[in-house]
Amino acid sequence: MATISMGKRRRFYSITTKSDRMTPLIRIVAWTAAAFLLFLQQNRIILLQHQEQQDEQLSTVTVSNKTAPETETTEHQMKKPRIYQWPDISTDDVQNLTRSWWKPTILSRPKDWWYVHSYNLYQEGLLYVKTPKAASSTMAGITLRIAHRHGKDIPQEEVQESSSSSDKKVSHERIPETTINPCNSRQYHGLSYDYIDRNHTQSFLFATIRDPAQRAISDVFYRRSNQQLEYNETQILETLQEGVFLLSHRLTHIKVQGYQLAYLTMREKEEDNHDVDDDDKDEEEPSIDVSQLSRETTKQHIADVLNEYDFLLLVERMDESLVVLQFLLDLDTDDLLHIYSKSAGNYAMLIVKETCHRIQPPIVSDTTMRYLSSSDWHNRHYGDYLLHAAINASLDRTIADIGPERFQKALATFRQRMVLAQERCQAHAYFPCSSSGENQLKLSEESCYNRDWGCGYPCLDRLSESNSH
């Protein structure tokens, strides 16, 4: 889904005539045509409004000519294409990496695939790699919705026994009273190499990827919001240039040209990284100029990722990606419904302190924008940009294999249901923090699967039930 931002502008079609040269009939026809064109344009705006509300999918980045405080009114939106090519990313490279995810093996899996009795959270079931600031909370909620709607009823004591023996690092979502057991799923900010030994016939591995610059800016501001730090453009620029966490994140065990590529790679940890003393965990690793790494090696990493994953969703085309997921897993449209989560300028909860803090809307100076458009930035993130382009092309190929007419019909249905879901359930979705920053954690526990994931699901379930009747 390439979101088209209409801003505050609307086109008004007008016809200027000279009354002494136009008959009343022609004048009526002319004004009727103008009114009809205006009607079409206004309805186009309405149909696109729900797409513009998705923060993590397409966060708004604004530009100012000076360092601005958090409350300052921004000057203008960043004019940056959502999906684009850098000169040194060749069409041949993209085409060589492009694949179609449409394959019968996914649809022919056994009926009991949704539930795995061993409850092995590492190797079976729905495995979502939660890439930070790439629609991760939204996708985690959708993953849990799929899991709960396709779970099988089993004795409650079996669920409790299997859950208690699971890895302590995994945070289990709350199981609603109306759902005895969700299908097996895992979603957290962990790295994909945990799934290197997954059972390919009993699992579905997927992840989301976002434009590298948009993701990085969103990550920087979200982290600063979490740390309750004031906006400092100089520090933000330095963070982007040094890549303190973008390129040398202590979780990313392998150094490649791109944060997301490192996050999604299926290669195992280097042996000397397996055992790390607690005192050394936060020590900065030796710096490495990733821009000088072999691009052929980077291309091989990308090919490995595309071949290992069952599907990769593109944040900038989230609606289309979700509908492809619907076809791949043979889902119902309502399995994918969700209420829009954290938007720039809203509030999020610090889990440890259980306090709400405001998410700073990204404000980027012209200097930072120039850096994000520089060859230095691109070279450091070459792998992410090529991966992004390959996924975009792969999405097109998959849609072509599904059948354009069949796909467009399903996409239109999904978007209609999403508009209805926002209208009916937005007011009944209680996130841990209210829109004014008040703590409503207790209320959210009855509305969300876990944290701020899948909030509003009881209302969405009622909406689905009414539709089935």
Short mmCIF file of C-alpha atoms in Angstrom, two decimals:
data_model
loop_
_atom_site.label_atom_id
_atom_site.label_comp_id
_atom_site.label_asym_id
_atom_site.label_seq_id
_atom_site.Cartn_x
_atom_site.Cartn_y
_atom_site.Cartn_z
CA MET A 1 0.00 0.00 0.00
CA ALA A 2 1.57 3.22 -1.12
CA THR A 3 -0.17 5.85 0.95
CA ILE A 4 -0.99 9.06 -0.88
CA SER A 5 -0.99 11.99 1.51
CA MET A 6 -3.46 14.61 0.43
CA GLY A 7 -2.51 17.02 3.21
CA LYS A 8 -4.99 19.86 3.61
CA ARG A 9 -5.28 20.56 -0.08
CA ARG A 10 -8.25 19.66 -2.20
CA ARG A 11 -8.62 20.16 -5.91
CA PHE A 12 -11.69 22.02 -6.97
CA TYR A 13 -12.59 21.60 -10.60
CA SER A 14 -14.13 24.71 -12.13
CA ILE A 15 -15.26 25.75 -15.58
CA THR A 16 -15.13 29.41 -16.51
CA THR A 17 -17.66 30.41 -19.14
CA LYS A 18 -18.96 33.51 -20.77
CA SER A 19 -22.66 33.68 -20.10
CA ASP A 20 -23.44 35.53 -23.30
CA ARG A 21 -21.99 32.62 -25.36
CA MET A 22 -23.44 29.64 -23.46
CA THR A 23 -26.98 28.32 -23.54
CA PRO A 24 -28.67 27.36 -20.25
CA LEU A 25 -28.48 23.65 -21.15
CA ILE A 26 -24.72 23.74 -21.76
CA ARG A 27 -24.25 25.72 -18.55
CA ILE A 28 -26.15 23.06 -16.57
CA VAL A 29 -24.10 20.24 -18.13
CA ALA A 30 -20.84 22.05 -17.37
CA TRP A 31 -21.62 22.65 -13.72
CA THR A 32 -22.96 19.10 -13.30
CA ALA A 33 -19.68 17.72 -14.64
CA ALA A 34 -17.71 19.94 -12.27
CA ALA A 35 -19.78 18.81 -9.29
CA PHE A 36 -19.31 15.16 -10.27
CA LEU A 37 -15.52 15.53 -10.49
CA LEU A 38 -15.47 17.20 -7.08
CA PHE A 39 -17.56 14.35 -5.66
CA LEU A 40 -15.10 11.75 -6.97
CA GLN A 41 -12.12 13.64 -5.55
CA GLN A 42 -13.71 14.00 -2.11
CA ASN A 43 -14.59 10.31 -1.96
CA ARG A 44 -11.04 9.42 -2.96
CA ILE A 45 -9.84 11.41 0.04
CA ILE A 46 -12.28 9.60 2.35
CA LEU A 47 -11.13 6.18 1.14
CA LEU A 48 -7.51 7.08 1.85
CA GLN A 49 -8.01 8.63 5.27
CA HIS A 50 -7.65 5.39 7.21
CA GLN A 51 -4.27 4.74 5.58
CA GLU A 52 -2.84 8.02 6.82
CA GLN A 53 -3.41 7.16 10.49
CA GLN A 54 -0.85 4.34 10.66
CA ASP A 55 2.12 5.58 12.70
CA GLU A 56 4.56 2.74 12.59
CA GLN A 57 3.62 1.98 9.04
CA LEU A 58 4.16 5.52 7.77
CA SER A 59 5.22 7.96 10.45
CA THR A 60 5.15 11.62 9.50
CA VAL A 61 8.57 13.20 9.39
CA THR A 62 8.72 16.96 9.35
CA VAL A 63 11.46 19.34 8.44
CA SER A 64 12.55 22.55 10.15
CA ASN A 65 15.45 24.90 9.52
CA LYS A 66 16.42 25.07 13.17
CA THR A 67 16.44 23.07 16.34
CA ALA A 68 12.87 23.00 17.58
CA PRO A 69 11.35 22.26 20.97
CA GLU A 70 8.90 19.41 21.22
CA THR A 71 5.84 21.64 21.09
CA GLU A 72 6.90 23.83 18.19
CA THR A 73 4.66 23.79 15.13
CA THR A 74 6.44 22.05 12.29
CA GLU A 75 6.96 23.85 9.01
CA HIS A 76 6.35 21.30 6.27
CA GLN A 77 6.24 17.61 5.62
CA MET A 78 9.25 15.80 4.27
CA LYS A 79 8.80 15.29 0.56
CA LYS A 80 10.24 11.83 0.14
CA PRO A 81 8.98 8.99 -2.04
CA ARG A 82 7.95 5.93 -0.10
CA ILE A 83 9.52 3.40 -2.45
CA TYR A 84 12.40 4.44 -4.65
CA GLN A 85 15.67 3.30 -6.17
CA TRP A 86 19.17 4.57 -5.53
CA PRO A 87 21.33 4.83 -8.68
CA ASP A 88 23.62 1.96 -7.68
CA ILE A 89 20.76 -0.47 -6.99
CA SER A 90 20.37 -1.98 -10.42
CA THR A 91 17.23 -3.48 -11.86
CA ASP A 92 19.17 -6.68 -12.51
CA ASP A 93 20.15 -6.98 -8.84
CA VAL A 94 16.54 -6.53 -7.76
CA GLN A 95 15.19 -9.00 -10.32
CA ASN A 96 17.80 -11.61 -9.41
CA LEU A 97 16.62 -11.47 -5.80
CA THR A 98 12.89 -11.24 -6.50
CA ARG A 99 10.73 -14.26 -5.70
CA SER A 100 7.08 -15.15 -5.39
CA TRP A 101 5.76 -16.25 -2.01
CA TRP A 102 2.74 -17.87 -3.59
CA LYS A 103 3.32 -21.59 -3.17
CA PRO A 104 0.90 -24.50 -2.60
CA THR A 105 2.94 -25.93 0.29
CA ILE A 106 1.63 -23.22 2.60
CA LEU A 107 -2.00 -23.87 1.78
CA SER A 108 -1.70 -27.68 1.92
CA ARG A 109 -0.50 -27.86 5.51
CA PRO A 110 -2.50 -30.16 7.79
CA LYS A 111 -5.61 -28.85 9.51
CA ASP A 112 -4.05 -29.24 12.93
CA TRP A 113 -1.14 -26.99 11.92
CA TRP A 114 -2.63 -24.11 13.89
CA TYR A 115 -2.11 -25.83 17.20
CA VAL A 116 1.10 -27.55 18.28
CA HIS A 117 0.69 -29.73 21.39
CA SER A 118 4.32 -29.35 22.46
CA TYR A 119 3.84 -25.57 22.61
CA ASN A 120 7.45 -25.21 21.39
CA LEU A 121 7.65 -21.45 21.00
CA TYR A 122 10.93 -21.53 19.13
CA GLN A 123 10.41 -23.80 16.15
CA GLU A 124 6.71 -24.30 15.35
CA GLY A 125 3.60 -22.25 14.73
CA LEU A 126 3.35 -18.61 13.66
CA LEU A 127 6.82 -17.09 14.04
CA TYR A 128 6.88 -13.32 13.68
CA VAL A 129 10.26 -11.55 13.87
CA LYS A 130 9.35 -8.22 15.45
CA THR A 131 11.71 -5.75 13.75
CA PRO A 132 11.79 -2.55 15.86
CA LYS A 133 9.86 0.41 14.44
CA ALA A 134 8.62 -1.48 11.40
CA ALA A 135 4.91 -1.69 12.22
CA SER A 136 5.97 -4.17 14.89
CA SER A 137 3.24 -3.52 17.48
CA THR A 138 0.56 -3.50 14.80
CA MET A 139 1.78 -6.76 13.32
CA ALA A 140 2.17 -8.38 16.74
CA GLY A 141 -1.49 -7.63 17.41
CA ILE A 142 -2.55 -9.08 14.07
CA THR A 143 -0.45 -12.19 14.71
CA LEU A 144 -2.16 -12.71 18.06
CA ARG A 145 -5.57 -12.14 16.48
CA ILE A 146 -4.88 -14.86 13.91
CA ALA A 147 -3.62 -17.15 16.69
CA HIS A 148 -6.69 -16.66 18.88
CA ARG A 149 -9.23 -16.91 16.08
CA HIS A 150 -7.73 -20.16 14.78
CA GLY A 151 -6.87 -21.80 18.09
CA LYS A 152 -8.31 -25.15 19.06
CA ASP A 153 -10.21 -25.89 22.24
CA ILE A 154 -8.20 -28.10 24.60
CA PRO A 155 -8.35 -28.61 28.37
CA GLN A 156 -7.36 -25.45 30.23
CA GLU A 157 -4.95 -27.37 32.50
CA GLU A 158 -2.99 -28.50 29.42
CA VAL A 159 -2.51 -24.89 28.38
CA GLN A 160 -1.30 -23.89 31.84
CA GLU A 161 1.09 -26.85 32.07
CA SER A 162 2.63 -26.23 28.64
CA SER A 163 2.87 -22.49 29.24
CA SER A 164 4.65 -22.89 32.57
CA SER A 165 7.37 -24.98 30.96
CA SER A 166 8.09 -22.45 28.21
CA ASP A 167 11.18 -20.30 27.88
CA LYS A 168 11.27 -17.65 30.59
CA LYS A 169 12.29 -15.01 28.08
CA VAL A 170 8.96 -15.29 26.26
CA SER A 171 6.15 -13.08 27.49
CA HIS A 172 2.87 -14.96 27.06
CA GLU A 173 -0.12 -12.91 26.10
CA ARG A 174 -3.22 -12.94 28.20
CA ILE A 175 -5.62 -15.71 27.14
CA PRO A 176 -9.21 -14.40 27.02
CA GLU A 177 -11.83 -16.41 28.87
CA THR A 178 -13.70 -16.95 25.60
CA THR A 179 -10.66 -18.56 23.97
CA ILE A 180 -9.35 -21.68 25.66
CA ASN A 181 -6.14 -21.86 23.68
CA PRO A 182 -4.67 -19.78 20.89
CA CYS A 183 -2.72 -21.42 18.12
CA ASN A 184 0.99 -21.45 18.70
CA SER A 185 2.60 -18.10 18.00
CA ARG A 186 5.57 -16.06 19.04
CA GLN A 187 6.16 -12.35 18.59
CA TYR A 188 8.85 -10.31 20.32
CA HIS A 189 11.92 -8.19 19.61
CA GLY A 190 14.19 -11.20 19.26
CA LEU A 191 16.49 -12.15 16.46
CA SER A 192 15.65 -14.54 13.68
CA TYR A 193 18.55 -16.93 14.26
CA ASP A 194 16.46 -18.38 17.11
CA TYR A 195 14.43 -20.01 14.32
CA ILE A 196 17.31 -21.53 12.37
CA ASP A 197 16.20 -25.06 13.34
CA ARG A 198 12.48 -24.44 12.93
CA ASN A 199 10.17 -27.12 11.62
CA HIS A 200 9.47 -25.83 8.11
CA THR A 201 6.35 -27.96 7.66
CA GLN A 202 4.83 -26.86 10.97
CA SER A 203 5.76 -23.19 11.04
CA PHE A 204 5.25 -19.95 9.16
CA LEU A 205 8.11 -17.45 9.50
CA PHE A 206 7.45 -13.83 8.59
CA ALA A 207 8.60 -10.29 9.36
CA THR A 208 8.07 -6.66 8.38
CA ILE A 209 10.54 -4.29 6.76
CA ARG A 210 10.37 -0.52 6.39
CA ASP A 211 12.15 2.23 4.46
CA PRO A 212 15.55 2.45 6.24
CA ALA A 213 15.55 6.23 6.76
CA GLN A 214 11.96 6.32 8.01
CA ARG A 215 12.60 3.41 10.36
CA ALA A 216 15.80 4.96 11.73
CA ILE A 217 14.20 8.34 12.44
CA SER A 218 11.23 6.67 14.11
CA ASP A 219 13.59 4.54 16.22
CA VAL A 220 15.68 7.52 17.31
CA PHE A 221 12.70 9.57 18.45
CA TYR A 222 10.95 6.66 20.10
CA ARG A 223 14.04 5.78 22.10
CA ARG A 224 14.51 9.40 23.16
CA SER A 225 10.86 9.51 24.18
CA ASN A 226 11.32 6.36 26.27
CA GLN A 227 14.35 7.92 27.95
CA GLN A 228 12.34 11.13 28.42
CA LEU A 229 15.05 13.17 26.74
CA GLU A 230 14.36 16.53 25.16
CA TYR A 231 14.75 17.01 21.45
CA ASN A 232 18.35 17.73 20.45
CA GLU A 233 18.91 17.76 16.71
CA THR A 234 22.70 17.62 17.00
CA GLN A 235 22.63 14.45 19.10
CA ILE A 236 20.12 12.84 16.76
CA LEU A 237 22.34 13.57 13.76
CA GLU A 238 25.35 12.14 15.60
CA THR A 239 23.38 9.00 16.46
CA LEU A 240 22.50 8.48 12.82
CA GLN A 241 26.06 9.10 11.68
CA GLU A 242 27.72 6.89 14.28
CA GLY A 243 25.10 4.19 14.06
CA VAL A 244 25.37 3.43 17.78
CA PHE A 245 22.36 1.15 17.66
CA LEU A 246 21.46 1.22 14.00
CA LEU A 247 24.55 -0.68 12.88
CA SER A 248 26.13 -2.07 16.04
CA HIS A 249 23.05 -3.03 18.03
CA ARG A 250 24.30 -5.51 20.61
CA LEU A 251 21.54 -7.88 19.55
CA THR A 252 22.65 -7.98 15.92
CA HIS A 253 25.34 -10.62 15.94
CA ILE A 254 26.46 -10.17 12.36
CA LYS A 255 27.67 -7.00 10.67
CA VAL A 256 26.07 -6.27 7.31
CA GLN A 257 25.05 -3.17 5.40
CA GLY A 258 21.77 -2.50 7.15
CA TYR A 259 20.11 -2.84 10.54
CA GLN A 260 17.06 -4.73 9.28
CA LEU A 261 19.10 -7.14 7.19
CA ALA A 262 21.19 -7.96 10.26
CA TYR A 263 18.03 -8.39 12.31
CA LEU A 264 16.45 -10.81 9.83
CA THR A 265 19.47 -12.89 8.90
CA MET A 266 19.24 -16.58 9.72
CA ARG A 267 22.96 -17.12 10.21
CA GLU A 268 24.01 -18.35 13.62
CA LYS A 269 25.99 -16.29 16.08
CA GLU A 270 29.73 -16.22 15.80
CA GLU A 271 31.18 -18.74 18.26
CA ASP A 272 33.08 -16.10 20.21
CA ASN A 273 29.83 -14.22 20.82
CA HIS A 274 27.99 -17.10 22.49
CA ASP A 275 29.28 -16.51 25.99
CA VAL A 276 29.27 -12.90 27.10
CA ASP A 277 29.75 -11.80 30.68
CA ASP A 278 26.99 -9.59 32.04
CA ASP A 279 29.53 -6.88 32.79
CA ASP A 280 30.52 -6.78 29.13
CA LYS A 281 27.06 -6.69 27.56
CA ASP A 282 26.83 -2.93 27.32
CA GLU A 283 30.41 -2.37 26.23
CA GLU A 284 30.68 -0.91 22.76
CA GLU A 285 31.92 -3.41 20.21
CA PRO A 286 34.89 -2.53 18.00
CA SER A 287 33.66 -0.23 15.26
CA ILE A 288 33.53 -1.53 11.73
CA ASP A 289 33.03 0.47 8.54
CA VAL A 290 30.14 -1.52 7.09
CA SER A 291 30.15 0.69 4.00
CA GLN A 292 33.34 -1.11 2.95
CA LEU A 293 31.89 -4.60 3.22
CA SER A 294 31.55 -6.65 0.06
CA ARG A 295 28.29 -5.99 -1.74
CA GLU A 296 28.33 -9.48 -3.17
CA THR A 297 28.32 -10.81 0.39
CA THR A 298 25.45 -8.47 1.21
CA LYS A 299 23.47 -9.76 -1.79
CA GLN A 300 23.98 -13.32 -0.57
CA HIS A 301 22.65 -12.37 2.87
CA ILE A 302 19.57 -10.88 1.20
CA ALA A 303 19.04 -13.98 -0.94
CA ASP A 304 19.28 -16.15 2.17
CA VAL A 305 16.66 -14.04 3.97
CA LEU A 306 14.25 -14.09 1.03
CA ASN A 307 14.60 -17.86 0.67
CA GLU A 308 14.26 -18.67 4.37
CA TYR A 309 11.19 -16.58 5.20
CA ASP A 310 7.70 -17.68 4.23
CA PHE A 311 6.70 -14.05 3.75
CA LEU A 312 8.04 -10.53 4.27
CA LEU A 313 5.59 -7.66 4.60
CA LEU A 314 6.40 -4.20 3.30
CA VAL A 315 5.31 -1.47 5.71
CA GLU A 316 4.79 1.07 2.94
CA ARG A 317 2.33 -1.35 1.31
CA MET A 318 0.82 -2.79 4.45
CA ASP A 319 -2.73 -3.24 3.17
CA GLU A 320 -1.51 -5.19 0.16
CA SER A 321 0.92 -7.18 2.29
CA LEU A 322 -1.81 -8.19 4.73
CA VAL A 323 -4.10 -9.33 1.93
CA VAL A 324 -1.28 -11.45 0.49
CA LEU A 325 -0.86 -12.93 3.99
CA GLN A 326 -4.58 -13.67 3.95
CA PHE A 327 -4.17 -15.71 0.76
CA LEU A 328 -1.02 -17.48 1.96
CA LEU A 329 -2.63 -18.65 5.21
CA ASP A 330 -6.16 -19.00 3.81
CA LEU A 331 -7.54 -16.52 6.35
CA ASP A 332 -10.80 -14.61 6.60
CA THR A 333 -10.75 -10.86 6.04
CA ASP A 334 -11.75 -10.23 9.65
CA ASP A 335 -8.72 -12.18 10.90
CA LEU A 336 -6.64 -9.16 9.88
CA LEU A 337 -8.74 -6.37 11.37
CA HIS A 338 -6.98 -4.10 13.85
CA ILE A 339 -7.30 -0.72 15.52
CA TYR A 340 -4.51 1.68 14.74
CA SER A 341 -1.91 1.70 17.50
CA LYS A 342 0.65 4.30 18.60
CA SER A 343 0.66 7.36 16.37
CA ALA A 344 3.25 10.12 16.42
CA GLY A 345 2.29 12.54 19.17
CA ASN A 346 0.32 9.99 21.21
CA TYR A 347 1.38 8.30 24.44
CA ALA A 348 3.05 4.99 25.27
CA MET A 349 3.70 3.24 28.56
CA LEU A 350 7.02 2.57 30.23
CA ILE A 351 6.31 -1.00 31.29
CA VAL A 352 8.70 -1.04 34.26
CA LYS A 353 7.41 2.19 35.81
CA GLU A 354 3.85 1.85 34.48
CA THR A 355 3.88 5.53 33.57
CA CYS A 356 2.77 7.14 30.34
CA HIS A 357 5.08 9.28 28.27
CA ARG A 358 4.48 11.23 25.10
CA ILE A 359 5.93 9.92 21.86
CA GLN A 360 7.77 12.81 20.27
CA PRO A 361 6.75 13.39 16.65
CA PRO A 362 9.87 13.19 14.46
CA ILE A 363 11.27 16.63 13.64
CA VAL A 364 14.21 16.59 11.27
CA SER A 365 16.42 19.50 10.28
CA ASP A 366 17.58 20.19 6.73
CA THR A 367 21.07 19.07 7.79
CA THR A 368 19.78 15.70 8.93
CA MET A 369 17.71 15.37 5.78
CA ARG A 370 20.79 15.97 3.67
CA TYR A 371 22.62 13.26 5.58
CA LEU A 372 19.76 10.80 5.07
CA SER A 373 20.07 11.53 1.34
CA SER A 374 23.87 11.22 1.29
CA SER A 375 26.01 8.46 -0.20
CA ASP A 376 27.51 7.80 3.26
CA TRP A 377 24.10 6.95 4.72
CA HIS A 378 23.15 4.87 1.70
CA ASN A 379 26.42 2.92 1.66
CA ARG A 380 25.99 2.02 5.32
CA HIS A 381 22.44 0.82 4.65
CA TYR A 382 22.88 -0.55 1.15
CA GLY A 383 21.66 -3.98 2.24
CA ASP A 384 18.44 -2.60 3.70
CA TYR A 385 17.68 -0.58 0.58
CA LEU A 386 18.29 -3.52 -1.74
CA LEU A 387 16.26 -5.83 0.52
CA HIS A 388 13.44 -3.26 0.57
CA ALA A 389 13.44 -3.04 -3.25
CA ALA A 390 13.52 -6.83 -3.64
CA ILE A 391 10.57 -7.28 -1.26
CA ASN A 392 8.63 -4.61 -3.14
CA ALA A 393 9.20 -6.45 -6.44
CA SER A 394 8.44 -9.80 -4.79
CA LEU A 395 5.14 -8.45 -3.54
CA ASP A 396 4.20 -7.47 -7.09
CA ARG A 397 5.16 -10.91 -8.39
CA THR A 398 3.16 -12.66 -5.68
CA ILE A 399 0.08 -10.56 -6.43
CA ALA A 400 0.44 -11.43 -10.12
CA ASP A 401 0.56 -15.14 -9.26
CA ILE A 402 -2.51 -14.86 -7.03
CA GLY A 403 -4.34 -13.11 -9.85
CA PRO A 404 -4.75 -9.31 -10.07
CA GLU A 405 -8.54 -9.33 -10.30
CA ARG A 406 -8.93 -11.80 -7.46
CA PHE A 407 -6.45 -9.86 -5.35
CA GLN A 408 -7.99 -6.44 -5.96
CA LYS A 409 -11.40 -7.73 -4.94
CA ALA A 410 -10.00 -9.03 -1.65
CA LEU A 411 -8.07 -5.79 -1.09
CA ALA A 412 -11.20 -3.68 -1.58
CA THR A 413 -13.09 -5.88 0.89
CA PHE A 414 -10.31 -5.59 3.46
CA ARG A 415 -10.18 -1.80 3.21
CA GLN A 416 -13.94 -1.52 3.55
CA ARG A 417 -13.89 -3.68 6.66
CA MET A 418 -11.02 -1.66 8.11
CA VAL A 419 -12.94 1.59 7.69
CA LEU A 420 -15.94 0.01 9.42
CA ALA A 421 -13.70 -1.37 12.18
CA GLN A 422 -12.33 2.09 12.98
CA GLU A 423 -15.82 3.61 12.99
CA ARG A 424 -17.34 0.93 15.24
CA CYS A 425 -14.44 -0.02 17.51
CA GLN A 426 -11.99 2.88 17.84
CA ALA A 427 -13.88 4.24 20.85
CA HIS A 428 -13.91 0.78 22.45
CA ALA A 429 -10.17 0.12 22.11
CA TYR A 430 -8.46 0.87 25.41
CA PHE A 431 -4.69 1.16 25.18
CA PRO A 432 -2.45 1.21 28.29
CA CYS A 433 -2.30 5.01 27.96
CA SER A 434 -5.23 7.22 27.05
CA SER A 435 -5.03 9.85 24.32
CA SER A 436 -4.41 12.43 27.06
CA GLY A 437 -1.61 10.44 28.72
CA GLU A 438 -3.56 8.91 31.60
CA ASN A 439 -2.67 5.44 32.88
CA GLN A 440 -5.45 2.99 31.98
CA LEU A 441 -3.45 -0.23 32.20
CA LYS A 442 -6.15 -2.14 34.09
CA LEU A 443 -8.74 -1.18 31.51
CA SER A 444 -6.44 -2.19 28.66
CA GLU A 445 -5.98 -5.69 30.08
CA GLU A 446 -9.55 -6.45 29.03
CA SER A 447 -9.06 -4.81 25.63
CA CYS A 448 -5.61 -5.95 24.46
CA TYR A 449 -4.00 -9.35 23.98
CA ASN A 450 -0.77 -8.11 25.55
CA ARG A 451 0.68 -4.64 26.22
CA ASP A 452 -0.69 -2.48 23.40
CA TRP A 453 -0.99 -5.36 20.95
CA GLY A 454 -4.37 -6.11 19.43
CA CYS A 455 -6.27 -3.56 21.52
CA GLY A 456 -9.98 -3.44 20.79
CA TYR A 457 -10.20 -7.12 19.85
CA PRO A 458 -13.43 -7.79 21.85
CA CYS A 459 -15.24 -5.17 19.75
CA LEU A 460 -13.68 -6.52 16.55
CA ASP A 461 -14.86 -10.00 17.50
CA ARG A 462 -18.40 -8.70 17.97
CA LEU A 463 -18.17 -6.94 14.61
CA SER A 464 -17.12 -10.20 12.96
CA GLU A 465 -19.91 -12.14 14.64
CA SER A 466 -22.53 -9.67 13.46
CA ASN A 467 -21.16 -9.91 9.93
CA SER A 468 -21.33 -13.71 9.95
CA HIS A 469 -25.01 -13.56 10.90
#
